[in-house]
mmCIF file of the C-alpha atoms, coordinates in Angstrom:
data_MODEL
# 
_entry.id   MODEL 
# 
loop_
_atom_site.group_PDB 
_atom_site.id 
_atom_site.type_symbol 
_atom_site.label_atom_id 
_atom_site.label_alt_id 
_atom_site.label_comp_id 
_atom_site.label_asym_id 
_atom_site.label_entity_id 
_atom_site.label_seq_id 
_atom_site.pdbx_PDB_ins_code 
_atom_site.Cartn_x 
_atom_site.Cartn_y 
_atom_site.Cartn_z 
_atom_site.occupancy 
_atom_site.B_iso_or_equiv 
_atom_site.pdbx_formal_charge 
_atom_site.auth_seq_id 
_atom_site.auth_comp_id 
_atom_site.auth_asym_id 
_atom_site.auth_atom_id 
_atom_site.pdbx_PDB_model_num 
ATOM 1   C CA . UNK A 1 1   ? 1.483   -7.775  -3.377  1.00 0.00 ? 1   UNK A CA 1 
ATOM 2   C CA . UNK A 1 2   ? 2.648   -7.086  -6.880  1.00 0.00 ? 2   UNK A CA 1 
ATOM 3   C CA . UNK A 1 3   ? -0.893  -6.080  -7.890  1.00 0.00 ? 3   UNK A CA 1 
ATOM 4   C CA . UNK A 1 4   ? -1.288  -3.762  -4.886  1.00 0.00 ? 4   UNK A CA 1 
ATOM 5   C CA . UNK A 1 5   ? 2.096   -2.190  -5.545  1.00 0.00 ? 5   UNK A CA 1 
ATOM 6   C CA . UNK A 1 6   ? 1.273   -1.662  -9.208  1.00 0.00 ? 6   UNK A CA 1 
ATOM 7   C CA . UNK A 1 7   ? -1.971  0.070   -8.259  1.00 0.00 ? 7   UNK A CA 1 
ATOM 8   C CA . UNK A 1 8   ? -0.080  2.338   -5.848  1.00 0.00 ? 8   UNK A CA 1 
ATOM 9   C CA . UNK A 1 9   ? 2.429   3.162   -8.601  1.00 0.00 ? 9   UNK A CA 1 
ATOM 10  C CA . UNK A 1 10  ? -0.390  4.150   -10.950 1.00 0.00 ? 10  UNK A CA 1 
ATOM 11  C CA . UNK A 1 11  ? -1.968  6.200   -8.182  1.00 0.00 ? 11  UNK A CA 1 
ATOM 12  C CA . UNK A 1 12  ? 1.329   7.992   -7.589  1.00 0.00 ? 12  UNK A CA 1 
ATOM 13  C CA . UNK A 1 13  ? 1.894   8.717   -11.274 1.00 0.00 ? 13  UNK A CA 1 
ATOM 14  C CA . UNK A 1 14  ? -1.615  10.144  -11.626 1.00 0.00 ? 14  UNK A CA 1 
ATOM 15  C CA . UNK A 1 15  ? -1.106  12.383  -8.586  1.00 0.00 ? 15  UNK A CA 1 
ATOM 16  C CA . UNK A 1 16  ? 2.323   13.599  -9.749  1.00 0.00 ? 16  UNK A CA 1 
ATOM 17  C CA . UNK A 1 17  ? 0.877   14.435  -13.163 1.00 0.00 ? 17  UNK A CA 1 
ATOM 18  C CA . UNK A 1 18  ? -1.743  16.559  -11.344 1.00 0.00 ? 18  UNK A CA 1 
ATOM 19  C CA . UNK A 1 19  ? -4.588  14.672  -12.936 1.00 0.00 ? 19  UNK A CA 1 
ATOM 20  C CA . UNK A 1 20  ? -8.049  16.226  -12.607 1.00 0.00 ? 20  UNK A CA 1 
ATOM 21  C CA . UNK A 1 21  ? -9.254  12.953  -11.116 1.00 0.00 ? 21  UNK A CA 1 
ATOM 22  C CA . UNK A 1 22  ? -8.293  13.920  -7.576  1.00 0.00 ? 22  UNK A CA 1 
ATOM 23  C CA . UNK A 1 23  ? -10.007 16.458  -5.373  1.00 0.00 ? 23  UNK A CA 1 
ATOM 24  C CA . UNK A 1 24  ? -7.804  18.844  -3.390  1.00 0.00 ? 24  UNK A CA 1 
ATOM 25  C CA . UNK A 1 25  ? -9.300  19.186  0.091   1.00 0.00 ? 25  UNK A CA 1 
ATOM 26  C CA . UNK A 1 26  ? -8.799  21.931  2.592   1.00 0.00 ? 26  UNK A CA 1 
ATOM 27  C CA . UNK A 1 27  ? -8.427  21.770  6.354   1.00 0.00 ? 27  UNK A CA 1 
ATOM 28  C CA . UNK A 1 28  ? -7.131  18.224  6.425   1.00 0.00 ? 28  UNK A CA 1 
ATOM 29  C CA . UNK A 1 29  ? -4.757  17.243  9.215   1.00 0.00 ? 29  UNK A CA 1 
ATOM 30  C CA . UNK A 1 30  ? -2.225  15.538  6.906   1.00 0.00 ? 30  UNK A CA 1 
ATOM 31  C CA . UNK A 1 31  ? -2.066  18.295  4.335   1.00 0.00 ? 31  UNK A CA 1 
ATOM 32  C CA . UNK A 1 32  ? 0.545   17.606  1.647   1.00 0.00 ? 32  UNK A CA 1 
ATOM 33  C CA . UNK A 1 33  ? 0.498   18.806  -1.906  1.00 0.00 ? 33  UNK A CA 1 
ATOM 34  C CA . UNK A 1 34  ? -0.983  16.417  -4.427  1.00 0.00 ? 34  UNK A CA 1 
ATOM 35  C CA . UNK A 1 35  ? 2.456   15.922  -5.984  1.00 0.00 ? 35  UNK A CA 1 
ATOM 36  C CA . UNK A 1 36  ? 3.933   15.167  -2.550  1.00 0.00 ? 36  UNK A CA 1 
ATOM 37  C CA . UNK A 1 37  ? 1.358   12.447  -1.961  1.00 0.00 ? 37  UNK A CA 1 
ATOM 38  C CA . UNK A 1 38  ? 2.045   11.194  -5.470  1.00 0.00 ? 38  UNK A CA 1 
ATOM 39  C CA . UNK A 1 39  ? 5.728   10.707  -4.689  1.00 0.00 ? 39  UNK A CA 1 
ATOM 40  C CA . UNK A 1 40  ? 4.871   8.920   -1.444  1.00 0.00 ? 40  UNK A CA 1 
ATOM 41  C CA . UNK A 1 41  ? 2.602   6.476   -3.273  1.00 0.00 ? 41  UNK A CA 1 
ATOM 42  C CA . UNK A 1 42  ? 5.002   6.007   -6.180  1.00 0.00 ? 42  UNK A CA 1 
ATOM 43  C CA . UNK A 1 43  ? 7.967   5.150   -3.964  1.00 0.00 ? 43  UNK A CA 1 
ATOM 44  C CA . UNK A 1 44  ? 5.873   2.985   -1.646  1.00 0.00 ? 44  UNK A CA 1 
ATOM 45  C CA . UNK A 1 45  ? 4.364   1.190   -4.635  1.00 0.00 ? 45  UNK A CA 1 
ATOM 46  C CA . UNK A 1 46  ? 7.801   0.399   -6.052  1.00 0.00 ? 46  UNK A CA 1 
ATOM 47  C CA . UNK A 1 47  ? 8.923   -0.965  -2.669  1.00 0.00 ? 47  UNK A CA 1 
ATOM 48  C CA . UNK A 1 48  ? 5.746   -3.082  -2.396  1.00 0.00 ? 48  UNK A CA 1 
ATOM 49  C CA . UNK A 1 49  ? 6.322   -4.563  -5.861  1.00 0.00 ? 49  UNK A CA 1 
ATOM 50  C CA . UNK A 1 50  ? 9.928   -5.385  -4.969  1.00 0.00 ? 50  UNK A CA 1 
ATOM 51  C CA . UNK A 1 51  ? 8.777   -6.954  -1.690  1.00 0.00 ? 51  UNK A CA 1 
ATOM 52  C CA . UNK A 1 52  ? 6.202   -9.006  -3.611  1.00 0.00 ? 52  UNK A CA 1 
ATOM 53  C CA . UNK A 1 53  ? 8.921   -10.309 -5.924  1.00 0.00 ? 53  UNK A CA 1 
ATOM 54  C CA . UNK A 1 54  ? 11.040  -11.187 -2.875  1.00 0.00 ? 54  UNK A CA 1 
ATOM 55  C CA . UNK A 1 55  ? 8.112   -13.056 -1.291  1.00 0.00 ? 55  UNK A CA 1 
ATOM 56  C CA . UNK A 1 56  ? 7.898   -15.209 -4.420  1.00 0.00 ? 56  UNK A CA 1 
ATOM 57  C CA . UNK A 1 57  ? 11.418  -16.466 -3.643  1.00 0.00 ? 57  UNK A CA 1 
ATOM 58  C CA . UNK A 1 58  ? 10.084  -17.960 -0.401  1.00 0.00 ? 58  UNK A CA 1 
ATOM 59  C CA . UNK A 1 59  ? 12.466  -16.127 1.927   1.00 0.00 ? 59  UNK A CA 1 
ATOM 60  C CA . UNK A 1 60  ? 11.214  -15.618 5.484   1.00 0.00 ? 60  UNK A CA 1 
ATOM 61  C CA . UNK A 1 61  ? 12.715  -12.129 5.715   1.00 0.00 ? 61  UNK A CA 1 
ATOM 62  C CA . UNK A 1 62  ? 10.663  -11.177 2.635   1.00 0.00 ? 62  UNK A CA 1 
ATOM 63  C CA . UNK A 1 63  ? 7.452   -12.066 4.463   1.00 0.00 ? 63  UNK A CA 1 
ATOM 64  C CA . UNK A 1 64  ? 8.342   -9.868  7.424   1.00 0.00 ? 64  UNK A CA 1 
ATOM 65  C CA . UNK A 1 65  ? 9.370   -7.065  5.093   1.00 0.00 ? 65  UNK A CA 1 
ATOM 66  C CA . UNK A 1 66  ? 6.152   -7.551  3.116   1.00 0.00 ? 66  UNK A CA 1 
ATOM 67  C CA . UNK A 1 67  ? 4.024   -7.281  6.248   1.00 0.00 ? 67  UNK A CA 1 
ATOM 68  C CA . UNK A 1 68  ? 5.784   -4.042  7.227   1.00 0.00 ? 68  UNK A CA 1 
ATOM 69  C CA . UNK A 1 69  ? 5.564   -2.475  3.780   1.00 0.00 ? 69  UNK A CA 1 
ATOM 70  C CA . UNK A 1 70  ? 1.936   -3.518  3.221   1.00 0.00 ? 70  UNK A CA 1 
ATOM 71  C CA . UNK A 1 71  ? 1.099   -2.027  6.625   1.00 0.00 ? 71  UNK A CA 1 
ATOM 72  C CA . UNK A 1 72  ? 2.699   1.246   5.564   1.00 0.00 ? 72  UNK A CA 1 
ATOM 73  C CA . UNK A 1 73  ? 0.744   1.052   2.313   1.00 0.00 ? 73  UNK A CA 1 
ATOM 74  C CA . UNK A 1 74  ? -2.519  0.651   4.223   1.00 0.00 ? 74  UNK A CA 1 
ATOM 75  C CA . UNK A 1 75  ? -1.701  3.672   6.386   1.00 0.00 ? 75  UNK A CA 1 
ATOM 76  C CA . UNK A 1 76  ? -0.702  5.802   3.383   1.00 0.00 ? 76  UNK A CA 1 
ATOM 77  C CA . UNK A 1 77  ? -3.899  4.910   1.554   1.00 0.00 ? 77  UNK A CA 1 
ATOM 78  C CA . UNK A 1 78  ? -5.974  5.606   4.651   1.00 0.00 ? 78  UNK A CA 1 
ATOM 79  C CA . UNK A 1 79  ? -4.463  9.091   4.754   1.00 0.00 ? 79  UNK A CA 1 
ATOM 80  C CA . UNK A 1 80  ? -5.253  9.396   1.022   1.00 0.00 ? 80  UNK A CA 1 
ATOM 81  C CA . UNK A 1 81  ? -9.025  8.937   1.589   1.00 0.00 ? 81  UNK A CA 1 
ATOM 82  C CA . UNK A 1 82  ? -9.963  12.650  1.231   1.00 0.00 ? 82  UNK A CA 1 
ATOM 83  C CA . UNK A 1 83  ? -8.374  12.808  -2.224  1.00 0.00 ? 83  UNK A CA 1 
ATOM 84  C CA . UNK A 1 84  ? -10.006 9.747   -3.802  1.00 0.00 ? 84  UNK A CA 1 
ATOM 85  C CA . UNK A 1 85  ? -12.116 7.773   -1.308  1.00 0.00 ? 85  UNK A CA 1 
ATOM 86  C CA . UNK A 1 86  ? -13.130 4.682   -3.311  1.00 0.00 ? 86  UNK A CA 1 
ATOM 87  C CA . UNK A 1 87  ? -9.657  3.993   -4.694  1.00 0.00 ? 87  UNK A CA 1 
ATOM 88  C CA . UNK A 1 88  ? -8.048  4.601   -1.312  1.00 0.00 ? 88  UNK A CA 1 
ATOM 89  C CA . UNK A 1 89  ? -10.399 2.271   0.556   1.00 0.00 ? 89  UNK A CA 1 
ATOM 90  C CA . UNK A 1 90  ? -9.967  -0.427  -2.088  1.00 0.00 ? 90  UNK A CA 1 
ATOM 91  C CA . UNK A 1 91  ? -6.180  -0.261  -1.675  1.00 0.00 ? 91  UNK A CA 1 
ATOM 92  C CA . UNK A 1 92  ? -6.500  -0.240  2.124   1.00 0.00 ? 92  UNK A CA 1 
ATOM 93  C CA . UNK A 1 93  ? -8.474  -3.481  1.798   1.00 0.00 ? 93  UNK A CA 1 
ATOM 94  C CA . UNK A 1 94  ? -5.879  -4.947  -0.599  1.00 0.00 ? 94  UNK A CA 1 
ATOM 95  C CA . UNK A 1 95  ? -3.017  -4.077  1.759   1.00 0.00 ? 95  UNK A CA 1 
ATOM 96  C CA . UNK A 1 96  ? -4.828  -5.500  4.786   1.00 0.00 ? 96  UNK A CA 1 
ATOM 97  C CA . UNK A 1 97  ? -5.487  -8.688  2.808   1.00 0.00 ? 97  UNK A CA 1 
ATOM 98  C CA . UNK A 1 98  ? -1.766  -8.844  1.960   1.00 0.00 ? 98  UNK A CA 1 
ATOM 99  C CA . UNK A 1 99  ? -0.835  -8.555  5.646   1.00 0.00 ? 99  UNK A CA 1 
ATOM 100 C CA . UNK A 1 100 ? -3.369  -11.260 6.539   1.00 0.00 ? 100 UNK A CA 1 
ATOM 101 C CA . UNK A 1 101 ? -2.149  -13.591 3.785   1.00 0.00 ? 101 UNK A CA 1 
ATOM 102 C CA . UNK A 1 102 ? 1.511   -13.186 4.705   1.00 0.00 ? 102 UNK A CA 1 
ATOM 103 C CA . UNK A 1 103 ? 0.838   -13.735 8.417   1.00 0.00 ? 103 UNK A CA 1 
ATOM 104 C CA . UNK A 1 104 ? -1.407  -16.747 7.787   1.00 0.00 ? 104 UNK A CA 1 
ATOM 105 C CA . UNK A 1 105 ? 1.256   -18.306 5.584   1.00 0.00 ? 105 UNK A CA 1 
ATOM 106 C CA . UNK A 1 106 ? 3.872   -17.907 8.318   1.00 0.00 ? 106 UNK A CA 1 
ATOM 107 C CA . UNK A 1 107 ? 1.498   -19.446 10.866  1.00 0.00 ? 107 UNK A CA 1 
ATOM 108 C CA . UNK A 1 108 ? 0.842   -22.514 8.698   1.00 0.00 ? 108 UNK A CA 1 
ATOM 109 C CA . UNK A 1 109 ? 4.541   -23.053 8.004   1.00 0.00 ? 109 UNK A CA 1 
ATOM 110 C CA . UNK A 1 110 ? 5.312   -22.927 11.724  1.00 0.00 ? 110 UNK A CA 1 
ATOM 111 C CA . UNK A 1 111 ? 2.737   -25.643 12.441  1.00 0.00 ? 111 UNK A CA 1 
ATOM 112 C CA . UNK A 1 112 ? 3.933   -27.842 9.598   1.00 0.00 ? 112 UNK A CA 1 
ATOM 113 C CA . UNK A 1 113 ? 7.519   -27.587 10.792  1.00 0.00 ? 113 UNK A CA 1 
ATOM 114 C CA . UNK A 1 114 ? 6.668   -28.582 14.389  1.00 0.00 ? 114 UNK A CA 1 
ATOM 115 C CA . UNK A 1 115 ? 4.540   -31.566 13.302  1.00 0.00 ? 115 UNK A CA 1 
ATOM 116 C CA . UNK A 1 116 ? 7.349   -33.269 11.410  1.00 0.00 ? 116 UNK A CA 1 
# 
């Protein structure tokens, strides 16, 4: 989670700085300015990093929060596809993997607790 959040933070900083790396598209349903998308990714990335640090503490609420925030990250990066497709799809995959890992961990802990 910390890695995915850090990548979203870098993505947000690059978009806010109006880097020439991104392509501004026209006629897109979710049409925000590049700086607006940058702020979305920067704030979401910071929240994902904080959630990743909370997951390292082992708290159950942190796992639920991590699943929710990683899901939002996947949606935000899916909407980011027209601006930078390869980066966006890579981060969608990372966020989906995070959701899977957090949910699988909760499932295993539930089975271990009932077996004892």
